Coordinates of C-alpha atoms in Angstrom, one line a residue:
M1 CA 160.9 55.4 67.9
D2 CA 160.8 51.7 68.2
D3 CA 157.3 50.6 69.3
K4 CA 158.8 48.0 71.6
I5 CA 158.6 48.7 75.3
V6 CA 160.6 46.6 77.8
L7 CA 159.5 46.4 81.4
E8 CA 162.1 44.5 83.3
D9 CA 164.6 44.7 86.2
D10 CA 167.6 43.8 84.0
L11 CA 169.8 46.2 82.1
G12 CA 170.9 43.5 79.7
N13 CA 173.9 44.7 77.7
L14 CA 172.8 48.4 77.9
R15 CA 175.2 50.6 79.7
R16 CA 175.4 54.4 80.4
S17 CA 177.6 56.3 77.9
H18 CA 177.4 59.7 79.7
Y19 CA 176.6 61.1 83.1
S20 CA 174.4 64.2 83.1
F21 CA 177.3 66.6 83.7
E22 CA 179.2 65.2 80.7
I23 CA 176.5 66.2 78.2
S24 CA 176.7 69.7 76.8
R25 CA 176.3 71.6 73.5
K26 CA 179.4 69.9 72.2
N27 CA 177.4 66.6 72.2
V28 CA 174.6 68.0 70.0
N29 CA 173.4 65.4 67.4
E30 CA 175.3 62.6 69.2
E31 CA 173.6 59.5 70.3
V32 CA 173.9 58.9 74.1
V33 CA 172.7 56.4 76.7
V34 CA 171.6 57.9 80.0
V35 CA 170.4 56.1 83.1
G36 CA 168.6 57.4 86.2
W37 CA 165.3 58.0 88.0
I38 CA 162.5 60.4 87.3
S39 CA 162.8 63.4 89.6
S40 CA 159.9 65.3 88.1
K41 CA 157.5 65.1 85.1
R42 CA 155.5 67.7 83.2
D43 CA 152.6 66.6 81.0
H44 CA 151.8 69.1 78.2
G45 CA 149.3 66.9 76.4
N46 CA 151.2 65.9 73.3
V47 CA 154.6 66.3 74.9
L48 CA 156.1 64.8 78.1
F49 CA 159.0 66.5 79.8
L50 CA 160.9 64.1 82.1
Q51 CA 163.7 65.2 84.4
L52 CA 166.1 62.2 84.6
R53 CA 168.4 62.3 87.5
D54 CA 171.7 60.5 88.1
Q55 CA 174.3 61.0 90.9
F56 CA 175.6 64.3 89.4
G57 CA 172.4 66.1 88.3
E58 CA 169.6 66.1 85.8
V59 CA 169.0 66.0 82.1
Q60 CA 165.7 66.7 80.4
I61 CA 164.1 64.0 78.2
V62 CA 161.4 65.2 75.7
V63 CA 158.9 62.5 74.7
K64 CA 156.7 63.6 71.8
K65 CA 153.4 61.7 71.3
K66 CA 153.5 61.8 67.5
E67 CA 157.0 60.2 67.6
T68 CA 156.1 57.6 70.2
S69 CA 153.9 54.5 70.2
L70 CA 150.6 55.0 72.0
Q71 CA 151.4 52.2 74.4
L72 CA 154.7 53.7 75.4
F73 CA 153.4 57.2 75.7
K74 CA 150.6 56.1 77.9
T75 CA 152.9 54.1 80.1
L76 CA 155.3 57.0 80.5
R77 CA 152.4 59.4 81.3
N78 CA 151.3 57.1 84.1
L79 CA 154.8 56.5 85.6
K80 CA 155.3 58.0 89.0
E81 CA 158.4 59.9 90.2
H82 CA 161.3 57.7 91.3
S83 CA 160.8 55.2 88.5
S84 CA 164.1 54.2 86.8
L85 CA 164.8 54.5 83.1
A86 CA 167.5 53.8 80.6
I87 CA 167.3 56.0 77.5
T88 CA 169.0 55.9 74.2
G89 CA 168.6 59.2 72.4
V90 CA 170.0 62.1 70.5
V91 CA 171.2 65.2 72.1
V92 CA 169.6 68.4 70.8
E93 CA 170.1 72.0 71.6
Q94 CA 167.3 73.5 73.7
K95 CA 166.9 77.2 72.8
N96 CA 165.7 79.8 75.2
S97 CA 166.5 77.7 78.2
S98 CA 169.3 77.7 80.8
S99 CA 169.6 73.9 80.6
Q100 CA 171.0 74.3 77.1
I101 CA 170.4 70.7 75.9
E102 CA 167.8 68.0 76.0
I103 CA 167.5 64.4 74.8
L104 CA 165.1 63.1 72.2
P105 CA 164.7 59.4 72.9
K106 CA 165.1 56.7 70.3
E107 CA 164.5 53.9 72.8
I108 CA 163.3 53.9 76.4
K109 CA 163.8 51.0 78.7
I110 CA 161.8 51.0 82.0
L111 CA 164.0 49.4 84.6
S112 CA 161.9 49.7 87.7
I113 CA 158.5 51.2 88.4
S114 CA 157.6 53.2 91.5
N115 CA 154.4 51.8 92.9
K116 CA 153.4 54.8 95.0
P117 CA 154.5 58.4 95.6
P118 CA 156.5 59.0 98.8
P119 CA 155.0 61.0 101.6
F120 CA 157.3 64.0 100.8
L121 CA 158.7 65.7 97.7
T122 CA 162.3 66.2 96.6
Q123 CA 162.2 69.9 97.2
A124 CA 164.9 71.8 99.1
I125 CA 163.6 71.4 102.6
S126 CA 160.8 69.0 103.5
S127 CA 158.0 70.2 105.7
I128 CA 157.5 66.6 106.8
G129 CA 158.7 65.6 110.2
I130 CA 162.2 64.0 110.4
D131 CA 160.8 60.6 111.7
T132 CA 158.7 60.3 108.6
R133 CA 161.7 61.1 106.4
L134 CA 163.9 58.7 108.3
D135 CA 161.4 55.8 107.9
L136 CA 162.1 56.2 104.1
R137 CA 165.7 57.4 104.4
A138 CA 166.9 56.2 101.0
I139 CA 164.2 58.3 99.4
D140 CA 164.8 61.2 101.7
L141 CA 168.5 61.2 100.6
R142 CA 167.4 61.9 97.1
R143 CA 166.3 65.4 98.1
N144 CA 168.5 68.1 96.7
Y145 CA 169.1 69.5 100.2
L146 CA 170.6 66.3 101.5
Q147 CA 172.4 65.6 98.2
F148 CA 174.3 68.9 98.8
V149 CA 175.0 68.1 102.5
F150 CA 176.4 64.6 101.7
K151 CA 178.5 65.8 98.8
I152 CA 180.1 68.3 101.2
R153 CA 180.5 65.6 103.8
N154 CA 182.4 63.5 101.2
T155 CA 184.7 66.4 100.7
I156 CA 185.3 66.7 104.4
I157 CA 186.3 63.0 104.7
N158 CA 188.6 63.2 101.7
S159 CA 190.2 66.4 103.0
I160 CA 190.8 64.8 106.4
R161 CA 192.7 62.0 104.8
E162 CA 194.6 64.4 102.7
Y163 CA 195.7 66.5 105.7
F164 CA 196.8 63.5 107.7
N165 CA 198.6 61.9 104.8
E166 CA 200.4 65.2 104.0
N167 CA 201.5 65.3 107.7
Y168 CA 202.9 61.7 107.8
F169 CA 200.1 60.1 109.8
I170 CA 199.3 56.5 109.0
E171 CA 195.6 55.4 108.8
V172 CA 194.8 52.6 111.1
N173 CA 191.9 50.4 112.0
T174 CA 191.2 49.4 115.7
P175 CA 188.8 46.8 117.1
K176 CA 185.2 47.7 117.6
M177 CA 184.5 44.7 119.8
I178 CA 186.4 45.2 123.1
A179 CA 186.7 43.5 126.5
T180 CA 186.9 46.6 128.7
A181 CA 185.4 50.1 128.8
T182 CA 187.7 52.8 127.5
E183 CA 186.0 55.7 129.2
G184 CA 185.3 54.2 132.6
G185 CA 182.3 52.0 132.0
A186 CA 179.5 54.4 131.3
A187 CA 177.2 54.4 128.3
L188 CA 178.3 51.0 126.9
F189 CA 176.6 48.6 124.6
P190 CA 177.2 45.0 125.8
I191 CA 177.3 42.2 123.3
F192 CA 177.8 38.4 123.4
Y193 CA 181.2 37.5 122.2
Y194 CA 181.2 33.7 122.0
D195 CA 181.1 32.6 125.6
R196 CA 181.7 35.9 127.3
E197 CA 180.6 39.5 127.5
A198 CA 182.2 42.2 125.3
F199 CA 181.3 45.8 124.4
L200 CA 181.0 47.9 121.3
A201 CA 183.9 50.4 121.4
Q202 CA 183.2 53.9 122.7
S203 CA 186.5 55.1 121.4
P204 CA 189.7 53.7 119.8
Q205 CA 191.6 55.5 122.6
L206 CA 193.8 52.9 124.1
Y207 CA 194.6 51.2 120.8
K208 CA 195.6 54.4 119.1
E209 CA 197.9 55.2 122.1
Q210 CA 199.6 51.8 121.7
L211 CA 200.0 52.3 118.0
T212 CA 202.1 55.4 118.5
M213 CA 204.8 53.0 119.8
A214 CA 205.0 51.4 116.3
F215 CA 204.0 54.2 113.9
E216 CA 204.4 57.5 115.9
S217 CA 201.6 59.3 114.1
V218 CA 198.2 57.5 113.5
F219 CA 194.7 58.4 112.6
E220 CA 191.4 56.6 112.2
I221 CA 188.0 57.4 110.7
A222 CA 185.5 54.9 112.1
P223 CA 182.3 54.4 114.0
I224 CA 182.1 54.7 117.8
F225 CA 179.1 53.6 120.0
R226 CA 177.7 55.4 123.0
A227 CA 174.6 54.2 124.9
E228 CA 173.7 57.7 126.0
P229 CA 169.9 57.9 126.7
S230 CA 169.7 61.3 125.0
R231 CA 167.0 62.7 122.7
T232 CA 168.7 66.0 121.8
N233 CA 169.3 67.1 118.2
R234 CA 173.1 66.7 118.7
H235 CA 173.5 63.2 120.1
L236 CA 173.8 59.8 118.2
S237 CA 174.3 56.3 119.5
E238 CA 176.5 55.5 116.6
A239 CA 178.7 58.2 115.2
I240 CA 181.8 58.5 113.0
S241 CA 184.9 59.7 115.0
I242 CA 188.0 61.1 113.5
D243 CA 190.8 60.1 115.9
A244 CA 194.4 61.2 115.8
E245 CA 197.3 60.3 118.1
K246 CA 200.9 61.4 117.8
A247 CA 204.1 60.5 119.8
Y248 CA 206.6 63.1 121.1
V249 CA 204.1 65.9 121.3
D250 CA 201.7 67.4 123.9
Y251 CA 198.2 68.8 123.8
R252 CA 199.4 72.2 122.6
D253 CA 200.9 70.5 119.5
M254 CA 197.7 68.6 118.9
M255 CA 195.6 71.8 119.2
E256 CA 197.8 73.2 116.4
H257 CA 197.1 70.1 114.2
L258 CA 193.4 70.3 114.9
E259 CA 193.2 74.0 114.0
K260 CA 195.2 73.4 110.8
L261 CA 192.9 70.4 110.0
I262 CA 189.8 72.5 110.3
R263 CA 191.3 75.2 108.2
H264 CA 192.2 72.7 105.5
I265 CA 188.7 71.2 105.5
V266 CA 187.0 74.6 105.2
N267 CA 189.4 75.7 102.4
R268 CA 188.7 72.4 100.5
I269 CA 184.9 72.8 100.8
N270 CA 185.1 76.4 99.6
S271 CA 187.1 75.3 96.5
K272 CA 185.3 72.0 95.7
N273 CA 181.7 72.7 96.7
A274 CA 180.9 76.2 95.7
N275 CA 177.8 75.1 94.0
E276 CA 176.5 73.1 97.0
L277 CA 177.2 76.0 99.3
E278 CA 175.4 78.4 97.1
N279 CA 172.4 76.1 96.9
L280 CA 172.3 75.6 100.6
G281 CA 172.7 79.4 101.2
I282 CA 175.7 78.7 103.5
K283 CA 178.8 80.8 104.0
L284 CA 181.5 78.9 105.9
P285 CA 183.1 80.5 109.0
N286 CA 186.3 82.5 108.5
V287 CA 189.2 80.3 109.7
S288 CA 192.1 82.4 108.5
G289 CA 193.1 83.5 112.0
S290 CA 194.0 81.5 115.0
F291 CA 191.2 80.1 117.1
P292 CA 190.7 81.8 120.4
R293 CA 191.9 79.9 123.5
I294 CA 190.6 80.3 127.0
T295 CA 191.3 78.2 130.0
Y296 CA 188.5 76.6 131.9
T297 CA 189.4 78.6 135.0
E298 CA 189.4 81.9 133.1
L299 CA 186.0 81.0 131.5
I300 CA 184.5 80.2 134.9
N301 CA 185.8 83.4 136.4
N302 CA 184.3 85.4 133.5
L303 CA 181.0 83.7 133.9
Q304 CA 180.9 84.3 137.7
A305 CA 181.8 88.0 137.1
N306 CA 178.7 88.2 134.8
H307 CA 176.5 86.8 137.6
K308 CA 176.2 83.4 136.0
F309 CA 175.4 80.8 138.7
I310 CA 178.3 78.3 138.1
R311 CA 181.0 76.9 140.2
W312 CA 184.5 75.7 139.4
G313 CA 184.3 72.1 138.6
D314 CA 180.9 72.3 136.9
D315 CA 180.3 71.5 133.3
I316 CA 179.4 74.5 131.1
S317 CA 176.0 74.6 129.4
P318 CA 176.0 74.8 125.6
K319 CA 173.5 77.6 125.7
I320 CA 175.8 79.8 127.9
L321 CA 178.7 79.1 125.5
K322 CA 176.6 79.9 122.4
D323 CA 175.5 83.2 123.9
I324 CA 179.2 84.2 124.5
F325 CA 180.9 82.9 121.4
S326 CA 178.2 82.6 118.8
D327 CA 179.2 80.7 115.6
E328 CA 183.0 80.5 115.8
F329 CA 185.7 78.0 116.6
F330 CA 187.5 78.3 119.9
F331 CA 189.3 76.1 122.4
I332 CA 188.6 75.6 126.1
T333 CA 191.9 74.3 127.7
D334 CA 193.2 73.0 131.0
W335 CA 190.0 71.4 132.3
P336 CA 189.8 70.0 135.9
A337 CA 191.4 66.6 136.0
S338 CA 188.4 65.2 137.8
M339 CA 186.3 65.9 134.6
K340 CA 188.6 64.0 132.3
P341 CA 189.2 60.2 131.6
F342 CA 191.9 58.3 133.5
Y343 CA 194.5 58.5 130.7
V344 CA 194.6 62.3 130.6
K345 CA 197.8 63.8 132.0
S346 CA 197.5 66.3 134.9
I347 CA 199.2 69.7 135.0
T348 CA 201.8 69.8 137.7
P349 CA 203.7 72.9 139.0
G350 CA 206.7 71.8 136.9
N351 CA 204.8 71.9 133.6
A352 CA 202.0 74.3 134.2
Q353 CA 201.6 77.4 132.1
K354 CA 199.3 80.0 133.8
E355 CA 197.8 77.8 136.4
S356 CA 199.2 75.1 138.7
A357 CA 197.8 72.3 140.8
I358 CA 197.0 73.6 144.3
D359 CA 195.5 70.4 145.7
E360 CA 194.0 67.2 144.5
K361 CA 190.5 68.5 144.0
N362 CA 191.8 71.5 142.1
L363 CA 194.1 69.5 139.9
L364 CA 194.1 70.6 136.2
S365 CA 194.8 68.6 133.1
E366 CA 196.6 69.0 129.9
S367 CA 193.4 68.9 127.9
F368 CA 191.2 70.9 125.5
D369 CA 187.8 70.9 123.9
L370 CA 187.3 72.4 120.5
M371 CA 183.9 74.2 120.4
F372 CA 181.8 75.8 117.7
G373 CA 179.5 78.2 119.5
G374 CA 177.8 75.9 122.1
L375 CA 178.6 72.7 120.2
E376 CA 181.5 70.5 121.4
L377 CA 183.3 69.1 118.3
S378 CA 186.4 67.6 119.7
S379 CA 188.3 66.7 122.9
G380 CA 192.0 66.1 123.2
S381 CA 194.8 65.9 125.7
T382 CA 198.3 64.9 126.6
R383 CA 198.2 61.2 127.7
I384 CA 199.8 59.6 130.7
N385 CA 202.8 57.6 129.4
N386 CA 204.0 56.4 132.8
K387 CA 202.6 53.0 133.9
D388 CA 202.6 53.7 137.7
L389 CA 200.9 57.1 137.2
L390 CA 198.3 55.5 135.0
I391 CA 197.5 52.8 137.5
E392 CA 197.3 55.4 140.2
N393 CA 194.9 57.4 138.1
M394 CA 192.8 54.4 137.4
K395 CA 192.4 53.8 141.1
K396 CA 191.4 57.4 141.7
K397 CA 188.7 57.0 139.0
G398 CA 187.4 53.8 140.7
L399 CA 188.7 51.4 137.9
N400 CA 190.2 48.0 138.3
S401 CA 193.6 48.1 136.7
T402 CA 193.6 44.3 136.3
A403 CA 191.0 44.7 133.6
F404 CA 193.4 46.9 131.6
D405 CA 196.3 44.5 131.8
Y406 CA 196.4 44.1 128.0
H407 CA 197.0 47.9 127.8
L408 CA 199.3 48.4 130.8
R409 CA 201.7 45.6 129.8
V410 CA 203.0 47.6 126.8
F411 CA 204.0 50.4 129.1
D412 CA 206.8 48.1 130.4
Y413 CA 208.5 48.8 127.0
A414 CA 208.8 52.6 127.3
M415 CA 205.6 54.2 126.0
P416 CA 206.7 57.5 124.4
P417 CA 205.1 60.8 125.4
H418 CA 202.1 61.3 123.2
A419 CA 198.9 63.3 122.7
G420 CA 195.8 63.1 120.6
F421 CA 192.2 64.1 119.9
G422 CA 188.9 62.7 118.7
L423 CA 186.7 64.8 116.4
G424 CA 183.0 64.0 115.7
L425 CA 182.4 64.0 112.0
E426 CA 178.6 64.5 112.2
R427 CA 179.0 67.4 114.7
L428 CA 181.5 69.0 112.4
V429 CA 179.1 68.7 109.4
M430 CA 176.3 70.0 111.6
A431 CA 178.3 73.0 112.7
L432 CA 179.7 74.0 109.3
L433 CA 176.4 73.6 107.4
K434 CA 174.1 74.9 110.2
L435 CA 172.0 71.8 110.3
E436 CA 169.2 71.8 112.8
N437 CA 169.5 68.1 113.6
I438 CA 172.6 65.9 113.6
R439 CA 170.5 63.0 112.1
D440 CA 170.8 64.8 108.8
A441 CA 174.5 64.5 108.9
T442 CA 174.5 60.7 108.9
F443 CA 173.0 58.2 106.4
Y444 CA 171.1 56.0 108.8
P445 CA 170.9 57.5 112.3
R446 CA 171.0 55.4 115.4
D447 CA 169.6 56.8 118.6
I448 CA 167.7 55.8 121.7
D449 CA 164.5 55.5 119.7
R450 CA 165.7 54.3 116.3
L451 CA 167.2 51.0 115.2
T452 CA 165.7 50.8 111.7
P453 CA 166.0 51.3 108.8

């Protein structure tokens, strides 16, 4: 090996020839260039074994003292994990090993040096607290466990786009700086917008409704912002929402779409991420059958029959739901209208299925929540498409309809009947992969206590 050792931040003209997964026995005796960071190192005295990791996996580098300059060998021996290298070397067959091949270096270029070891290792599940990990999130994300999680998350996002594209939905982008609260004014992040107050969007709701007038079927994958002072393991202040809206359908049609979407996602993960699932020890839920559906009223009646202290009109605790449904997908439908936002259509005797509106306080809505055990993943509904009814509902909810003029004015041009849903990406990842904390389903979590990194 050349005695020259280069310590620099610049690759120069050197470029990777192969990723780790592209090197196999068919490459034996070939010269390759591999680039990555040291995930582990074993010192056997006269031989160093370096595991060099790239985005797809690892390849073993064998550095022999007798074939290396003393300076270089000593430098490599002292290198800490996470240091980055570019290695030009020859692929050789590694006998009596499952890895099959290794690389004997001809030239090693040290690109960056790790100054100190991180406070946790890159093993499957760290015993270090999540706050310590999040303080060094980029290093935390190098752990195998989270590598598997985020590769599956990537499959989820790709399969969502695939499903919507196959079903004639158009991907849209809606404003994230808005003038008026979408959900009635609670849990908003105010911001300065030039000379006036604005807010970070809680939801693309009103914009995606308007876009059904132009495109009929739309979807968006984008951040939403909720200033909820929550410290639970299932709440974030910034999350990714998968939103869909479609004209000329109602909430039952959108439940069908949502169920098919979940089934498509699960099938894609099973086919594309078998290795990640095996390493995580996860078996995805069976989604071959239809998801159970129970109305809110039926659920309350069942709970009351089982001596649960709960009244009609109360929200239902996640713990109670998890005890009943365990880890499975199911819908709760026809919620009280009083519990839903102003744009949700009420069930009237003319369009009710099993239940009808008796009086104002018992009014039901054409709505649903998709649950996984005790975790709410999605909410959806048929929307009000009549301007007068929408204004009336705004007043009932204590909202000033004047503030929504930008939205109401389009209803003068015949807003079609429409329905939609919003699905939380992080909650879906959390449910499918049985994560204990939703913060491990997003790259850089934002919550009541965390604004960095």
